[in-house]
């Protein structure tokens, strides 16, 4: 596919919109003091995002029926979660997760 001017401007526009949507909230919050209840509320956002990502990978959605459990991901999640509790180190968590998934895929 040739890179035409239309495609180039679309890429630049998408990049600009993405960048602005990530920078503008920081600029606005920098100039205002947020109330304590909002700061407390926003402190739960990372936990909610991680929970949603984990649950999305453990359960597989089937239209018209209940979700099923993805056993490979569930088996890799347990030791990775234990590594997270014990180490609290992102690199350890990632390495344990990758090794667990590799061993599970090798075994099954």
XYZ file of N, CA and C in Angstrom:
324
model
N 0.843 -1.181 0.000
C 0.000 0.000 0.000
C 0.884 1.238 0.000
N 0.631 2.104 -0.925
C 1.407 3.333 -1.031
C 0.917 4.340 -0.004
N 1.845 5.110 0.504
C 1.518 6.133 1.493
C 1.134 7.403 0.750
N -0.160 7.648 0.653
C -0.633 8.856 -0.014
C -0.729 9.983 1.014
N -0.947 11.180 0.525
C -1.063 12.331 1.427
C -2.281 12.190 2.326
N -3.345 11.589 1.805
C -4.546 11.397 2.604
C -4.274 10.471 3.791
N -3.565 9.394 3.538
C -3.219 8.449 4.601
C -2.246 9.089 5.584
N -1.280 9.833 5.076
C -0.313 10.511 5.942
C -1.012 11.492 6.878
N -1.947 12.299 6.362
C -2.674 13.248 7.197
C -3.580 12.532 8.185
N -4.123 11.383 7.795
C -4.949 10.598 8.724
C -4.094 10.088 9.884
N -2.890 9.616 9.587
C -1.986 9.131 10.631
C -1.576 10.269 11.555
N -1.229 11.403 10.989
C -0.839 12.562 11.802
C -2.008 13.027 12.659
N -3.206 13.088 12.073
C -4.388 13.506 12.827
C -4.706 12.556 13.975
N -4.633 11.257 13.709
C -4.896 10.279 14.773
C -3.856 10.386 15.886
N -2.612 10.576 15.504
C -1.562 10.736 16.505
C -1.771 11.975 17.351
N -2.174 13.066 16.715
C -2.416 14.311 17.442
C -3.595 14.171 18.405
N -4.673 13.563 17.949
C -5.840 13.370 18.815
C -5.481 12.470 19.994
N -4.733 11.408 19.736
C -4.319 10.509 20.811
C -3.438 11.246 21.815
N -2.486 12.007 21.330
C -1.580 12.740 22.213
C -2.342 13.775 23.039
N -3.232 14.518 22.392
C -3.998 15.535 23.115
C -4.910 14.928 24.174
N -5.513 13.786 23.863
C -6.405 13.162 24.844
C -5.640 12.655 26.067
N -4.354 12.469 25.943
C -3.557 12.029 27.089
C -2.901 13.191 27.827
N -2.661 14.291 27.144
C -1.961 15.417 27.758
C -2.928 16.407 28.411
N -4.052 16.665 27.782
C -4.987 17.680 28.282
C -5.445 17.409 29.719
N -5.796 16.167 30.098
C -6.189 15.961 31.502
C -5.090 16.342 32.498
N -3.844 16.063 32.169
C -2.757 16.422 33.078
C -2.592 17.930 33.184
N -2.751 18.626 32.078
C -2.633 20.082 32.089
C -3.770 20.695 32.913
N -4.991 20.175 32.742
C -6.124 20.716 33.492
C -6.018 20.431 34.987
N -5.618 19.223 35.349
C -5.521 18.851 36.765
C -4.382 19.605 37.444
N -3.357 19.935 36.689
C -2.214 20.660 37.256
C -2.639 22.036 37.772
N -3.626 22.649 37.130
C -4.048 24.001 37.497
C -5.161 24.039 38.534
N -5.739 22.894 38.878
C -6.845 22.847 39.829
C -6.521 21.914 40.977
N -7.103 22.200 42.137
C -7.016 21.282 43.268
C -8.268 20.412 43.262
N -8.058 19.118 43.187
C -9.192 18.194 43.184
C -9.653 17.939 44.610
N -10.959 17.773 44.807
C -11.453 17.459 46.152
C -10.974 16.073 46.591
N -10.878 15.901 47.899
C -10.369 14.635 48.445
C -11.216 13.441 48.040
N -12.561 13.617 47.960
C -13.408 12.488 47.594
C -13.119 12.039 46.170
N -12.774 12.978 45.262
C -12.454 12.619 43.882
C -11.099 11.922 43.790
N -10.136 12.399 44.566
C -8.819 11.755 44.589
C -8.943 10.334 45.118
N -9.749 10.152 46.178
C -9.969 8.812 46.728
C -10.671 7.914 45.707
N -11.642 8.476 45.005
C -12.363 7.731 43.973
C -11.416 7.315 42.850
N -10.578 8.221 42.391
C -9.658 7.929 41.295
C -8.550 6.960 41.695
N -8.302 6.813 43.000
C -7.260 5.880 43.439
C -7.641 4.430 43.149
N -8.925 4.158 42.926
C -9.367 2.793 42.632
C -9.292 2.457 41.144
N -9.043 3.421 40.294
C -9.035 3.188 38.850
C -8.000 2.139 38.432
N -6.746 2.189 38.885
C -5.796 1.153 38.467
C -6.229 -0.256 38.877
N -6.778 -0.397 40.066
C -7.245 -1.704 40.527
C -8.387 -2.220 39.659
N -9.308 -1.344 39.306
C -10.449 -1.737 38.479
C -9.987 -2.124 37.075
N -9.054 -1.377 36.521
C -8.546 -1.690 35.183
C -7.839 -3.038 35.180
N -6.983 -3.290 36.176
C -6.287 -4.575 36.238
C -7.260 -5.731 36.431
N -8.271 -5.543 37.267
C -9.268 -6.590 37.477
C -10.013 -6.888 36.184
N -10.394 -5.858 35.451
C -11.095 -6.056 34.179
C -10.219 -6.789 33.178
N -8.940 -6.438 33.101
C -8.036 -7.115 32.167
C -7.835 -8.578 32.538
N -7.690 -8.855 33.819
C -7.492 -10.243 34.267
C -8.744 -11.071 34.002
N -9.904 -10.540 34.372
C -11.154 -11.289 34.185
C -11.452 -11.523 32.707
N -11.114 -10.556 31.869
C -11.338 -10.699 30.434
C -10.515 -11.852 29.858
N -9.330 -12.065 30.402
C -8.476 -13.130 29.898
C -8.759 -14.480 30.533
N -9.322 -14.495 31.719
C -9.642 -15.775 32.367
C -10.947 -16.342 31.815
N -11.931 -15.488 31.570
C -13.231 -15.948 31.083
C -13.373 -15.659 29.598
N -13.904 -16.641 28.862
C -14.135 -16.497 27.431
C -15.628 -16.324 27.197
N -15.984 -15.268 26.498
C -17.399 -14.945 26.252
C -17.932 -15.767 25.092
N -19.113 -16.328 25.282
C -19.829 -17.034 24.219
C -21.218 -16.414 24.127
N -21.584 -15.960 22.945
C -22.885 -15.306 22.763
C -24.014 -16.292 23.071
N -24.924 -15.860 23.915
C -26.087 -16.671 24.235
C -25.881 -17.694 25.333
N -24.701 -17.735 25.924
C -24.466 -18.683 27.018
C -23.517 -18.064 28.036
N -23.323 -18.768 29.120
C -22.427 -18.282 30.167
C -20.975 -18.333 29.698
N -20.136 -17.474 30.246
C -18.720 -17.518 29.871
C -18.072 -18.814 30.358
N -17.050 -19.229 29.642
C -16.297 -20.408 30.066
C -14.935 -19.960 30.580
N -14.323 -20.823 31.367
C -13.030 -20.503 31.968
C -11.916 -20.951 31.024
N -10.990 -20.053 30.746
C -9.805 -20.384 29.966
C -8.782 -20.953 30.945
N -8.664 -22.266 30.976
C -7.841 -22.927 31.990
C -6.358 -22.572 31.875
N -5.858 -22.394 30.659
C -4.444 -22.024 30.499
C -4.148 -20.697 31.198
N -4.986 -19.709 30.936
C -4.775 -18.398 31.560
C -4.994 -18.453 33.065
N -5.965 -19.242 33.507
C -6.216 -19.358 34.940
C -5.034 -20.009 35.649
N -4.487 -21.061 35.045
C -3.328 -21.736 35.655
C -2.098 -20.824 35.704
N -1.932 -19.976 34.717
C -0.803 -19.041 34.721
C -1.040 -17.882 35.674
N -2.304 -17.548 35.920
C -2.628 -16.421 36.788
C -2.296 -16.691 38.247
N -2.525 -17.915 38.696
C -2.335 -18.230 40.117
C -0.889 -17.996 40.572
N 0.130 -18.602 39.938
C 1.500 -18.322 40.403
C 1.937 -16.879 40.149
N 1.405 -16.281 39.096
C 1.749 -14.886 38.829
C 1.188 -13.977 39.919
N -0.033 -14.266 40.348
C -0.643 -13.497 41.427
C 0.141 -13.677 42.731
N 0.563 -14.898 43.013
C 1.386 -15.145 44.211
C 2.714 -14.402 44.129
N 3.318 -14.384 42.951
C 4.570 -13.643 42.768
C 4.347 -12.151 42.984
N 3.181 -11.659 42.572
C 2.869 -10.236 42.771
C 2.739 -9.912 44.244
N 2.080 -10.796 44.998
C 1.906 -10.561 46.435
C 3.245 -10.616 47.157
N 4.063 -11.580 46.794
C 5.337 -11.773 47.494
C 6.363 -10.707 47.112
N 6.541 -10.464 45.810
C 7.654 -9.612 45.381
C 7.282 -8.133 45.257
N 6.064 -7.840 44.802
C 5.640 -6.462 44.527
C 6.582 -5.773 43.534
N 7.179 -6.573 42.656
C 8.090 -6.066 41.638
C 7.514 -6.385 40.268
N 7.356 -5.367 39.434
C 6.748 -5.553 38.129
C 7.547 -6.515 37.261
N 8.860 -6.432 37.288
C 9.671 -7.312 36.443
C 9.519 -8.769 36.877
N 9.450 -9.009 38.175
C 9.262 -10.378 38.670
C 7.899 -10.907 38.240
N 6.873 -10.067 38.341
C 5.522 -10.471 37.958
C 5.472 -10.831 36.475
N 6.058 -9.995 35.636
C 6.040 -10.239 34.194
C 6.811 -11.503 33.850
N 7.989 -11.678 34.423
C 8.803 -12.860 34.129
C 8.108 -14.132 34.595
N 7.539 -14.127 35.791
C 6.819 -15.310 36.287
C 5.629 -15.619 35.385
N 4.898 -14.598 34.974
C 3.753 -14.807 34.091
C 4.153 -15.393 32.750
N 5.224 -14.882 32.168
C 5.692 -15.389 30.874
C 6.186 -16.823 31.003
N 6.944 -17.108 32.040
C 7.455 -18.466 32.234
C 6.308 -19.442 32.478
N 5.342 -19.046 33.302
C 4.197 -19.929 33.574
C 3.411 -20.223 32.301
N 3.151 -19.198 31.516
C 2.387 -19.406 30.277
C 3.176 -20.262 29.299
N 4.483 -20.053 29.216
C 5.311 -20.867 28.320
C 5.310 -22.329 28.751
N 5.427 -22.581 30.048
C 5.418 -23.962 30.525
C 4.056 -24.621 30.309
N 2.993 -23.870 30.510
C 1.644 -24.418 30.286
C 1.434 -24.754 28.821
N 1.859 -23.860 27.935
C 1.705 -24.144 26.505
C 2.606 -25.286 26.061
N 3.762 -25.422 26.678
C 4.655 -26.538 26.364
C 4.059 -27.862 26.841
N 3.446 -27.853 28.002
C 2.896 -29.086 28.587
C 1.585 -29.490 27.918
N 0.769 -28.524 27.545
C -0.537 -28.863 26.974
C -0.553 -28.511 25.539
